[in-house]
Amino acid sequence: ERSLNDFAILYRTHSMSRAIIDELAYNHIPFVIYGGNTLFYEHPYIKPLVSYLQLIVSNTNIQALAEIAPTLYMDKEKAFNVGVDYHVENPTKFLMNALLTLQLKPFQLKQVKDRIQLMKQIESFEPVFAITRLRRAFYDKFFEASQEETMHQTYLNEMLNELEASARRFKTISAFIQFIGQVTETYNHM
């Protein structure tokens, strides 16, 4: 009889780790990751999209507001601080509105308003369709504009496709966000 300590799973790229870690966490199988120390859902290319979904689910997630700030060409710390202040004054209002209180350039103001409208449109979507819509609306273009290397764009595309693959098993954005929370908690306790 073998114990779990007798097994190892090798994978080549970080994006491949997502499916493996999801299944281990989903089935409550303990694991340790060597080499990479960033969970797939915490990766800098993935976290902003997850943060948009978190904001749709929870109007009080100020950290998620900060995480999406770079996609609006804003400073994370400034977004976090305005989010805290706004939430204290307006605890029941949509947190994205906090960004409208900043002195924004016209293109930023338009982007914030467009994102608020988009988030309201997709809040009832299945998570895979919400992610696809976010990608098509702005996210893919955001990263394409900031990247020059074709290999890097391919890697980014693979990771974003993995996020969509992960979301396919869930019917609601809330269920997907809860699962990501479970995976993150399992990962942090291993």
Short mmCIF file of C-alpha atoms in Angstrom, two decimals:
data_model
loop_
_atom_site.label_atom_id
_atom_site.label_comp_id
_atom_site.label_asym_id
_atom_site.label_seq_id
_atom_site.Cartn_x
_atom_site.Cartn_y
_atom_site.Cartn_z
CA GLU A 1 0.00 0.00 0.00
CA ARG A 2 1.36 3.40 -0.99
CA SER A 3 0.81 6.70 0.76
CA LEU A 4 0.16 10.04 -0.88
CA ASN A 5 3.78 10.96 -0.17
CA ASP A 6 4.84 8.33 -2.72
CA PHE A 7 3.31 10.24 -5.63
CA ALA A 8 4.48 13.20 -7.68
CA ILE A 9 2.87 14.99 -10.61
CA LEU A 10 5.14 16.77 -13.04
CA TYR A 11 3.91 19.43 -15.41
CA ARG A 12 5.66 21.66 -17.90
CA THR A 13 3.96 25.06 -17.68
CA HIS A 14 2.20 27.08 -15.03
CA SER A 15 -1.05 27.06 -17.00
CA MET A 16 -1.07 23.25 -16.87
CA SER A 17 -1.00 23.34 -13.08
CA ARG A 18 -4.50 24.81 -12.91
CA ALA A 19 -6.39 21.66 -13.85
CA ILE A 20 -4.24 19.47 -11.61
CA ILE A 21 -4.51 21.72 -8.56
CA ASP A 22 -8.24 22.25 -9.12
CA GLU A 23 -8.87 18.50 -9.11
CA LEU A 24 -6.68 17.87 -6.06
CA ALA A 25 -8.39 20.66 -4.11
CA TYR A 26 -11.86 19.67 -5.33
CA ASN A 27 -11.27 16.12 -4.10
CA HIS A 28 -9.59 17.27 -0.85
CA ILE A 29 -6.31 15.57 -1.71
CA PRO A 30 -3.39 17.25 0.06
CA PHE A 31 -0.58 18.54 -2.13
CA VAL A 32 2.61 20.57 -2.08
CA ILE A 33 3.88 22.59 -5.01
CA TYR A 34 7.61 22.91 -5.64
CA GLY A 35 9.17 25.32 -8.06
CA GLY A 36 6.40 27.82 -8.70
CA ASN A 37 4.97 29.61 -5.72
CA THR A 38 2.06 31.41 -7.37
CA LEU A 39 -1.34 29.81 -7.52
CA PHE A 40 -2.90 29.94 -10.99
CA TYR A 41 -5.76 32.19 -9.86
CA GLU A 42 -3.26 34.60 -8.27
CA HIS A 43 -1.15 34.94 -11.43
CA PRO A 44 -0.82 38.58 -12.56
CA TYR A 45 -2.56 37.83 -15.88
CA ILE A 46 -5.45 35.93 -14.27
CA LYS A 47 -6.08 37.85 -11.05
CA PRO A 48 -7.63 40.95 -12.67
CA LEU A 49 -10.27 38.86 -14.47
CA VAL A 50 -11.01 36.93 -11.28
CA SER A 51 -11.24 40.28 -9.49
CA TYR A 52 -13.89 41.52 -11.93
CA LEU A 53 -15.91 38.41 -11.13
CA GLN A 54 -15.36 38.93 -7.40
CA LEU A 55 -16.69 42.48 -7.68
CA ILE A 56 -19.79 41.20 -9.43
CA VAL A 57 -20.38 38.75 -6.56
CA SER A 58 -19.34 40.96 -3.64
CA ASN A 59 -19.87 44.69 -3.55
CA THR A 60 -17.49 44.98 -0.58
CA ASN A 61 -14.34 43.48 -2.10
CA ILE A 62 -12.06 46.50 -2.01
CA GLN A 63 -8.97 44.42 -2.81
CA ALA A 64 -10.64 43.25 -6.03
CA LEU A 65 -11.26 46.89 -6.93
CA ALA A 66 -7.55 47.58 -6.51
CA GLU A 67 -6.64 44.53 -8.63
CA ILE A 68 -8.64 45.74 -11.62
CA ALA A 69 -7.21 49.27 -11.48
CA PRO A 70 -4.32 48.61 -13.89
CA THR A 71 -6.81 47.47 -16.56
CA LEU A 72 -8.26 50.99 -16.30
CA TYR A 73 -4.77 52.57 -16.35
CA MET A 74 -5.04 53.52 -12.70
CA ASP A 75 -2.86 53.06 -9.65
CA LYS A 76 -3.82 50.10 -7.41
CA GLU A 77 -3.16 51.94 -4.17
CA LYS A 78 -5.22 54.94 -5.23
CA ALA A 79 -8.11 52.65 -6.24
CA PHE A 80 -7.87 50.79 -2.93
CA ASN A 81 -7.91 54.00 -0.87
CA VAL A 82 -10.84 55.53 -2.75
CA GLY A 83 -12.65 52.17 -2.44
CA VAL A 84 -12.24 52.19 1.35
CA ASP A 85 -13.48 55.77 1.65
CA TYR A 86 -16.38 55.20 -0.74
CA HIS A 87 -17.50 52.01 0.97
CA VAL A 88 -17.58 53.71 4.39
CA GLU A 89 -19.78 56.48 2.99
CA ASN A 90 -21.86 54.30 0.61
CA PRO A 91 -21.86 50.71 1.90
CA THR A 92 -24.78 49.58 -0.28
CA LYS A 93 -23.71 51.19 -3.56
CA PHE A 94 -21.80 49.43 -6.31
CA LEU A 95 -18.12 49.70 -5.35
CA MET A 96 -16.99 50.42 -8.93
CA ASN A 97 -18.70 53.80 -8.56
CA ALA A 98 -15.87 54.73 -6.19
CA LEU A 99 -13.60 55.11 -9.19
CA LEU A 100 -15.92 57.78 -10.59
CA THR A 101 -15.04 60.01 -7.62
CA LEU A 102 -11.41 60.24 -8.75
CA GLN A 103 -10.14 62.97 -11.02
CA LEU A 104 -9.99 60.90 -14.19
CA LYS A 105 -8.88 61.64 -17.69
CA PRO A 106 -11.76 61.48 -20.19
CA PHE A 107 -10.66 58.08 -21.57
CA GLN A 108 -10.48 56.63 -18.04
CA LEU A 109 -13.91 57.99 -17.17
CA LYS A 110 -15.36 56.38 -20.29
CA GLN A 111 -13.66 53.08 -19.47
CA VAL A 112 -14.96 53.04 -15.89
CA LYS A 113 -18.51 53.78 -17.07
CA ASP A 114 -18.23 51.12 -19.79
CA ARG A 115 -16.95 48.52 -17.29
CA ILE A 116 -19.74 49.28 -14.83
CA GLN A 117 -22.28 48.77 -17.58
CA LEU A 118 -20.53 45.60 -18.77
CA MET A 119 -20.40 44.14 -15.26
CA LYS A 120 -24.12 44.73 -14.81
CA GLN A 121 -24.80 43.06 -18.18
CA ILE A 122 -22.84 39.91 -17.34
CA GLU A 123 -23.76 39.44 -13.67
CA SER A 124 -26.28 36.71 -14.51
CA PHE A 125 -24.05 34.98 -17.09
CA GLU A 126 -22.44 31.61 -16.48
CA PRO A 127 -18.82 32.33 -15.49
CA VAL A 128 -17.29 31.00 -18.71
CA PHE A 129 -19.45 33.37 -20.76
CA ALA A 130 -18.73 36.26 -18.39
CA ILE A 131 -14.97 35.69 -18.78
CA THR A 132 -15.29 35.41 -22.56
CA ARG A 133 -17.26 38.66 -22.64
CA LEU A 134 -14.69 40.48 -20.47
CA ARG A 135 -11.89 39.21 -22.69
CA ARG A 136 -13.58 40.30 -25.89
CA ALA A 137 -14.66 43.66 -24.53
CA PHE A 138 -11.25 44.82 -23.32
CA TYR A 139 -8.97 42.34 -21.56
CA ASP A 140 -7.28 40.69 -24.54
CA LYS A 141 -6.67 44.10 -26.11
CA PHE A 142 -5.28 45.45 -22.84
CA PHE A 143 -2.57 42.79 -22.70
CA GLU A 144 -1.90 42.76 -26.44
CA ALA A 145 -1.15 46.48 -26.28
CA SER A 146 1.34 46.01 -23.45
CA GLN A 147 3.15 42.99 -24.93
CA GLU A 148 5.52 42.88 -27.88
CA GLU A 149 6.62 39.25 -27.96
CA THR A 150 4.48 36.77 -29.85
CA MET A 151 5.56 33.87 -27.58
CA HIS A 152 4.43 35.87 -24.58
CA GLN A 153 1.03 36.51 -26.15
CA THR A 154 0.66 32.79 -26.83
CA TYR A 155 1.44 32.02 -23.18
CA LEU A 156 -1.08 34.62 -22.02
CA ASN A 157 -3.74 33.21 -24.35
CA GLU A 158 -3.13 29.70 -22.99
CA MET A 159 -3.55 30.93 -19.43
CA LEU A 160 -6.76 32.83 -20.21
CA ASN A 161 -8.12 29.79 -22.04
CA GLU A 162 -7.33 27.72 -18.92
CA LEU A 163 -9.35 30.16 -16.83
CA GLU A 164 -12.30 29.69 -19.15
CA ALA A 165 -11.85 25.91 -18.97
CA SER A 166 -11.91 26.07 -15.19
CA ALA A 167 -15.11 28.15 -15.24
CA ARG A 168 -16.99 25.72 -17.50
CA ARG A 169 -18.04 23.38 -14.70
CA PHE A 170 -19.92 26.14 -12.85
CA LYS A 171 -23.36 27.58 -13.56
CA THR A 172 -22.98 30.81 -11.57
CA ILE A 173 -20.22 33.34 -11.08
CA SER A 174 -20.76 33.02 -7.33
CA ALA A 175 -20.15 29.26 -7.40
CA PHE A 176 -16.97 29.76 -9.43
CA ILE A 177 -15.67 32.43 -7.04
CA GLN A 178 -16.45 30.16 -4.07
CA PHE A 179 -14.49 27.36 -5.75
CA ILE A 180 -11.51 29.65 -6.36
CA GLY A 181 -11.69 30.56 -2.67
CA GLN A 182 -11.68 26.86 -1.75
CA VAL A 183 -8.69 26.17 -4.02
CA THR A 184 -6.82 29.16 -2.61
CA GLU A 185 -7.54 28.14 0.97
CA THR A 186 -6.45 24.55 0.30
CA TYR A 187 -3.28 25.80 -1.42
CA ASN A 188 -2.45 28.15 1.46
CA HIS A 189 -2.89 25.39 4.06
CA MET A 190 -0.72 22.80 2.33
#
